[in-house]
Coordinates of C-alpha atoms in Angstrom, one line a residue:
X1026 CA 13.4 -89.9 13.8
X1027 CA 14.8 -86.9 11.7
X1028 CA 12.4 -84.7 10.0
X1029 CA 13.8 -84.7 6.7
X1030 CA 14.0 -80.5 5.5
X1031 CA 13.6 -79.3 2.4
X1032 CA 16.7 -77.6 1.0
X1033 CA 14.7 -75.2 -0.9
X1034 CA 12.8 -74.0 2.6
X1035 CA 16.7 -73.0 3.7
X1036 CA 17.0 -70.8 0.4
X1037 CA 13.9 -69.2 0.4
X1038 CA 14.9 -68.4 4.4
X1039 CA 18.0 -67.2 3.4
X1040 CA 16.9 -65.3 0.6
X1041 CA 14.1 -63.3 2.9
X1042 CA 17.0 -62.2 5.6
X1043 CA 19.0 -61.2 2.4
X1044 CA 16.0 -59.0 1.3
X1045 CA 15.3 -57.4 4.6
X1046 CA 18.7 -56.6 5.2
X1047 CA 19.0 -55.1 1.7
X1048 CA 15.8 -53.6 2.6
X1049 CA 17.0 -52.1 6.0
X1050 CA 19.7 -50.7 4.2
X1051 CA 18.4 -49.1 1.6
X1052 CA 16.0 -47.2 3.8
X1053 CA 19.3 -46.4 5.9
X1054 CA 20.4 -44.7 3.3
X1055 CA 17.3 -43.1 1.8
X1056 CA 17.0 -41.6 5.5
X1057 CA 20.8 -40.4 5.2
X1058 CA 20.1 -38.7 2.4
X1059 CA 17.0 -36.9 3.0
X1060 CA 18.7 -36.1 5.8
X1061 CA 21.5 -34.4 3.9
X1062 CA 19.4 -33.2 1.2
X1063 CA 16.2 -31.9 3.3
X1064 CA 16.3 -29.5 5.8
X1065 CA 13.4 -30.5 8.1
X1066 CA 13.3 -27.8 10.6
X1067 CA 13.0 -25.0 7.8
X1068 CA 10.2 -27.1 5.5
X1069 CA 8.5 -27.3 8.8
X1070 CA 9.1 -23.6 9.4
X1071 CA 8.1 -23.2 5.7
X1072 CA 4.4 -25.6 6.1
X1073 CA 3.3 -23.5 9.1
X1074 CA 4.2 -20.0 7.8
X1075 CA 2.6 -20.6 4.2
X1076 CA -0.3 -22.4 6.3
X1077 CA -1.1 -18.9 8.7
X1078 CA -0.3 -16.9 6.3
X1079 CA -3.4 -18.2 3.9
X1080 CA -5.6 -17.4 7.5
X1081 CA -4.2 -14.0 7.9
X1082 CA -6.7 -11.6 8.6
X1083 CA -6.8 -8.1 6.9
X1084 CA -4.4 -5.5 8.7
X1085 CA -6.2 -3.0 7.5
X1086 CA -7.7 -2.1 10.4
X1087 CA -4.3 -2.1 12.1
X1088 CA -3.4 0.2 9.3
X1089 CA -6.1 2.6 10.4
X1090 CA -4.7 2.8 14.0
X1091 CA -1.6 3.1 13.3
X1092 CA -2.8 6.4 11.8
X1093 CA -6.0 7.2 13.7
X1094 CA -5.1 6.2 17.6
X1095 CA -8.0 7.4 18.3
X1096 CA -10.3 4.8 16.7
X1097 CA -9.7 1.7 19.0
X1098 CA -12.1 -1.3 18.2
X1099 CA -11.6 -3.8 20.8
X1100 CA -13.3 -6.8 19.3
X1101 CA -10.9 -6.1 15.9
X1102 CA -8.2 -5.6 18.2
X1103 CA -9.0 -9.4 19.8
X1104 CA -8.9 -11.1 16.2
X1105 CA -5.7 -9.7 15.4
X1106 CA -4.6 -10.7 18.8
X1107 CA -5.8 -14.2 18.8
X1108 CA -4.1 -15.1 15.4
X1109 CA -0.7 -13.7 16.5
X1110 CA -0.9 -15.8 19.6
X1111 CA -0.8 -18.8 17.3
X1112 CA 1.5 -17.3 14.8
X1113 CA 4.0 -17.0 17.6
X1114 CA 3.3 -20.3 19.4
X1115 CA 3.9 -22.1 16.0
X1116 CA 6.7 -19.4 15.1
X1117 CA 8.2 -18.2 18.1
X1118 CA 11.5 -16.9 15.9
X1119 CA 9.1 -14.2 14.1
X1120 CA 10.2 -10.9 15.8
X1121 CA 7.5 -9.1 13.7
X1122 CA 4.5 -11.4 15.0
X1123 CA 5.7 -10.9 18.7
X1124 CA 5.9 -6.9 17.9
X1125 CA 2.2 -6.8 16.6
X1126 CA 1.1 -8.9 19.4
X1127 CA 2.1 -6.2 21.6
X1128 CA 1.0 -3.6 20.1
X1129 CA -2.6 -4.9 19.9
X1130 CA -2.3 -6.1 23.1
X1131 CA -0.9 -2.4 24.6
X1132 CA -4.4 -0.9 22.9
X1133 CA -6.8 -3.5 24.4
X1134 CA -5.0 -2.3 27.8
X1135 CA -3.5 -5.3 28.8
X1136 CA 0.4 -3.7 29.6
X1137 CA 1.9 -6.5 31.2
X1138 CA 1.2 -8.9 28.2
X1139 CA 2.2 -6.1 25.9
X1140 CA 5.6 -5.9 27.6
X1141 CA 6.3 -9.7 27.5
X1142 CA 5.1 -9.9 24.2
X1143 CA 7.9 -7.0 22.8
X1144 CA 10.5 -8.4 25.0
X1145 CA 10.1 -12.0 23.4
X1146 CA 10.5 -9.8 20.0
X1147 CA 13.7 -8.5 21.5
X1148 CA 15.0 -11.8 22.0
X1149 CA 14.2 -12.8 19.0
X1150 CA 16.3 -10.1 17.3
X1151 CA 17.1 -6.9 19.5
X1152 CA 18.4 -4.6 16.7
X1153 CA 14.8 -3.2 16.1
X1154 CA 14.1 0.1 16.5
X1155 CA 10.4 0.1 17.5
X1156 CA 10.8 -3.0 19.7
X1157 CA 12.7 -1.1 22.3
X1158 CA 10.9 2.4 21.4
X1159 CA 7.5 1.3 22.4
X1160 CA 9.2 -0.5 25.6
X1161 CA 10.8 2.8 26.4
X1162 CA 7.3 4.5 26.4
X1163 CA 5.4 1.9 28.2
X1164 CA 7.7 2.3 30.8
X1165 CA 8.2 5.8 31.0
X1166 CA 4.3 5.5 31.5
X1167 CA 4.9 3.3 34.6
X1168 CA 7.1 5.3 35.9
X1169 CA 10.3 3.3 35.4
X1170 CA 12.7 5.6 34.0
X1171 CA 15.7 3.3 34.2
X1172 CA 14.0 0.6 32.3
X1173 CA 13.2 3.5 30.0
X1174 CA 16.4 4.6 29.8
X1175 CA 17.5 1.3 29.0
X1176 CA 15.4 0.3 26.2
X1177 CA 15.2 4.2 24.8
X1178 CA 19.3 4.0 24.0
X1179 CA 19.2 0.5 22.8
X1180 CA 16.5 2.1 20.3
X1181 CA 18.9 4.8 19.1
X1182 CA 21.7 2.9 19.0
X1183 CA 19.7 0.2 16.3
X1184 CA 20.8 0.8 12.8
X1185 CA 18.2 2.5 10.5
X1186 CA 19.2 1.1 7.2
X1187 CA 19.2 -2.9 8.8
X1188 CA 15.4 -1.6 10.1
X1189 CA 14.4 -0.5 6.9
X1190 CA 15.4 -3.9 5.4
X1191 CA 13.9 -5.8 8.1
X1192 CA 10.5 -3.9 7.7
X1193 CA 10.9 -4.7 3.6
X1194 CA 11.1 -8.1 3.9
X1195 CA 8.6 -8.6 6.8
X1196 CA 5.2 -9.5 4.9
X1197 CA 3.1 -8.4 8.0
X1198 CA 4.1 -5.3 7.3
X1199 CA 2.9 -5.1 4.0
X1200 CA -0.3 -3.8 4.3
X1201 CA 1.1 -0.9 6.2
X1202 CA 1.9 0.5 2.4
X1203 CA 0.5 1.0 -0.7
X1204 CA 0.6 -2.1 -2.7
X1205 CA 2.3 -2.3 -5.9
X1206 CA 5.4 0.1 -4.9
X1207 CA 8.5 -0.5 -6.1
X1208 CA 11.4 -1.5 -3.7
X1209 CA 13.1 2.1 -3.8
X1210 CA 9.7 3.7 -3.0
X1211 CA 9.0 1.4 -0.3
X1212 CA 12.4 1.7 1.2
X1213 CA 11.6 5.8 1.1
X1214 CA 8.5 5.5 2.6
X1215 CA 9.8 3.0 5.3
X1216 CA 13.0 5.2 6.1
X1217 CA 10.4 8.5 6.5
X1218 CA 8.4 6.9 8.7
X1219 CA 11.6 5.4 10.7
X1220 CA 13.3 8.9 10.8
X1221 CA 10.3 10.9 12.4
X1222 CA 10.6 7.6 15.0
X1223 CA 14.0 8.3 15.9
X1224 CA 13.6 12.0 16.1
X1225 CA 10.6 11.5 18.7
X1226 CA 12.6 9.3 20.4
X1227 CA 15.6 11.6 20.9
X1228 CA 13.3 13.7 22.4
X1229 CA 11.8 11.2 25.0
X1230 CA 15.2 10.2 25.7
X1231 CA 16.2 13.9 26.5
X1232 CA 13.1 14.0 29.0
X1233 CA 14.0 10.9 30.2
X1234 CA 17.9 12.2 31.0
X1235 CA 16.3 15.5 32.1
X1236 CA 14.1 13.6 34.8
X1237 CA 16.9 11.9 35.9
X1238 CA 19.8 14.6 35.5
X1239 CA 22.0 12.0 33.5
X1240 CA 23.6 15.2 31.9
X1241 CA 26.6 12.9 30.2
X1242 CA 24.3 11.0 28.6
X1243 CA 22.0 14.0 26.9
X1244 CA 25.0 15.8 25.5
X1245 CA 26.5 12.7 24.0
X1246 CA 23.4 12.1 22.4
X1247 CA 22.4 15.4 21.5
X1248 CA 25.2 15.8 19.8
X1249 CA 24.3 12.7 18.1
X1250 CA 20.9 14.1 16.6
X1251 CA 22.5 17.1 15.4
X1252 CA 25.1 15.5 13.4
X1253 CA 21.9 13.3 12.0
X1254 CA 20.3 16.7 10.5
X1255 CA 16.8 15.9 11.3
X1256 CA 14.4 18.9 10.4
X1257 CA 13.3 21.1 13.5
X1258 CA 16.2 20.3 15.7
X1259 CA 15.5 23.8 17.7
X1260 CA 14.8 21.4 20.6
X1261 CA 17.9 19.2 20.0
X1262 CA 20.1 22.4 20.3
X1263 CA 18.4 23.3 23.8
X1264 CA 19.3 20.0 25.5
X1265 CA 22.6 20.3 23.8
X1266 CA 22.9 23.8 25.4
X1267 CA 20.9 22.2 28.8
X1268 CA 23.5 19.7 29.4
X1269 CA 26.7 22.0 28.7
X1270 CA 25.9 24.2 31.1
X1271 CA 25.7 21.6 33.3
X1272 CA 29.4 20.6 32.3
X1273 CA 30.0 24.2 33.0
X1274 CA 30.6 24.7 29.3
X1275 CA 28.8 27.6 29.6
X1276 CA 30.6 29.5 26.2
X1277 CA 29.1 26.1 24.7
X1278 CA 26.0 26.5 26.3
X1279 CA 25.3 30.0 25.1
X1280 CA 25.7 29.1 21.8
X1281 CA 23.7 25.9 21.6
X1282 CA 20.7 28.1 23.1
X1283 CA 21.4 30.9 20.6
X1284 CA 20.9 28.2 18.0
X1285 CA 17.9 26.7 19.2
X1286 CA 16.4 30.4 19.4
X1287 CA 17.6 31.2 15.3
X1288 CA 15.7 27.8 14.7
X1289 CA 12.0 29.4 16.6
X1290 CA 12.1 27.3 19.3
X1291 CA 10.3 29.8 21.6
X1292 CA 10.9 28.5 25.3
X1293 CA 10.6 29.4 28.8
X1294 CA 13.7 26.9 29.8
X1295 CA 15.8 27.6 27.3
X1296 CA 15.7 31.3 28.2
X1297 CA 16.3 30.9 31.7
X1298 CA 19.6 28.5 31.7
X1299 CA 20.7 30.9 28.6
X1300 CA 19.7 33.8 31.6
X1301 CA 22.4 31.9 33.8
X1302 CA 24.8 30.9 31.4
X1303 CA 25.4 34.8 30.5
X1304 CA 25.8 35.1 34.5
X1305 CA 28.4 32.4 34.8
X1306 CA 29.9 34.1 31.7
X1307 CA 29.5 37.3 33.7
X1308 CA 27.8 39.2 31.2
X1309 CA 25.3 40.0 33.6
X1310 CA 23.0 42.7 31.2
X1311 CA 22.0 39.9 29.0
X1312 CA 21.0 37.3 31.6
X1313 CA 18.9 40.1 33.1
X1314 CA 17.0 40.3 29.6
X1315 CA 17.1 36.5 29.0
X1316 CA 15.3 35.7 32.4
X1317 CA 13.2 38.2 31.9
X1318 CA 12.4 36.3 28.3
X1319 CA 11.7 33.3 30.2
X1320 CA 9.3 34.9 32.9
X1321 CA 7.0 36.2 29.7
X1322 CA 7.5 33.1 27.8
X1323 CA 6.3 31.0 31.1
X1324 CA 3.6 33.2 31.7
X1325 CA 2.2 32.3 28.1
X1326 CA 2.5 28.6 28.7
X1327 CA 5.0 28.0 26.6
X1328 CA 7.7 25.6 28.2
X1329 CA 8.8 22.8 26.4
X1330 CA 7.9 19.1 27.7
X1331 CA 6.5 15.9 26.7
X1332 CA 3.7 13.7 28.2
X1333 CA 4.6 10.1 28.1
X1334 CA 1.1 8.8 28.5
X1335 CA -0.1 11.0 25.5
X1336 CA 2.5 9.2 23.3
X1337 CA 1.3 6.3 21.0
X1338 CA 3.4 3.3 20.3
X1339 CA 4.6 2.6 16.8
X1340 CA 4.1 -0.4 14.9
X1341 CA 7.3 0.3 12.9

């Protein structure tokens, strides 16, 4: 026997498939549009930045060292280096937080981790200029000068302007400088600090090519600086001079050193390859009194170099 149905059971039925595919759809196309109209990959981005920065510790300590190298603090340097392990883990595109990381890490004396940590920041975005700088001297440290080389050029070749806005808009940075500046201040200040950075870099890049008698590269460089007018370029005009006479541009060379010597820069080198630039010239009375310069100049200690492991790495 037939149940008998109830034709209002087969409405209500119908009804409730009608609902949930209304239902379905409408959240179809409340996800399409969120998905249009939210980016969720940046508001992420945007949670997790706000979030660390409310826990970010005071950089004035960093501050301090960054003036003061000599007043290390190990268990300050560990804070600083705990949070930036989770600001990059949560953040991995912030070239800044990968930067500091190294640098705290580099002064708690743990190199290895210091040179990962900077070469994550040049992945990141390789157009820094104390990225590559303080990669340059950590490895010039450890004895690799092609790996110095490498990373010294790519920090010359970075473009200071693009640095000073990167800086500018970094708010780790920020306490570096004195609050309440205005933007044209703060862009002096950052390209000061920036220019004495490249002009100790020219010079460890020199040493470097010196080390390694890459004379092509020194005199392209040198050039370089002294087209960039920095202040006290009496050293720039000796490797100019160094690596023309190694062109055997020795007319050059003479000149360059003469230059270097107008500007004070009182040095037992430069005297001597001026000494045999006037031979190869054949003007043999003044190498005979520019040698003998360089004998009474060497005699007083002053000849021109650079320690590497006395050089301190840069946080911008």
């Amino acid at each position: 026997m037939k149940q008998k149905t109830n034709p209002g059971s087969f409405q209500f039925a119908e009804l409730a498939i009608w609902l949930k595919q209304r239902t379905f759809m409408l959240y179809l196309w409340v996800l399409l549009l969120s998905l249009i109209f939210v980016d969720y990959p940046r508001t992420t981005t945007h949670v997790v930045s706000a979030t660390l920065s409310r826990y970010m510790p005071s950089f004035e300590y960093l501050a301090l060292l960054n003036r003061h190298r000599d007043r290390i603090n190990a268990r300050e340097l560990r804070e600083y280096e705990k949070y930036l392990k989770k600001v990059v883990h949560f953040l991995p595109q912030r070239p800044d937080a990968h930067g500091l990381l190294g640098f705290c890490q580099y002064y708690l004396g743990k190199r290895k981790e210091a040179v990962a940590a900077y070469e994550n920041a040049v992945k990141v975005y390789r157009d820094v200029f104390n990225f590559h700088y303080n990669l340059g001297i950590i490895h010039m440290q450890d004895g690799d000068d092609a790996k110095a080389f490498e990373h010294l050029k790519a920090a010359l070749d970075t473009d200071a302007m693009d640095n000073v806005r990167f800086i500018s808009n970094s708010r780790m940075y920020f306490p570096f400088f004195k609050s309440g500046q205005s933007p044209a201040i703060l862009a002096g200040s950052i390209g000061e600090t920036l220019r004495d950075g490249y002009r100790q870099c020219y010079l460890l890049f020199f040493f470097n090519c010196e080390r390694t008698q890459n004379y092509h590269d020194m005199l392209l460089y040198a050039r370089q600086a002294l087209a960039a007018g920095f202040p006290d370029d009496g050293p720039f005009y000796y490797y100019a001079g160094l690596a023309s006479f190694y062109h055997q541009e020795y007319a050059e060379a003479v000149y360059c050193f003469g230059e270097g010597i107008k500007r004070g820069f009182e040095d037992a080198g430069l005297y001597y390859y001026l000494g045999l630039a006037f031979k190869q010239a054949g003007k043999n009375d003044y190498a005979v009194v520019a040698i003998q310069k360089s004998r009474e100049l060497s005699q007083k200690g002053k000849t021109f170099s650079i320690d590497p492991s006395a050089l301190p790495l840069q946080i911008f």
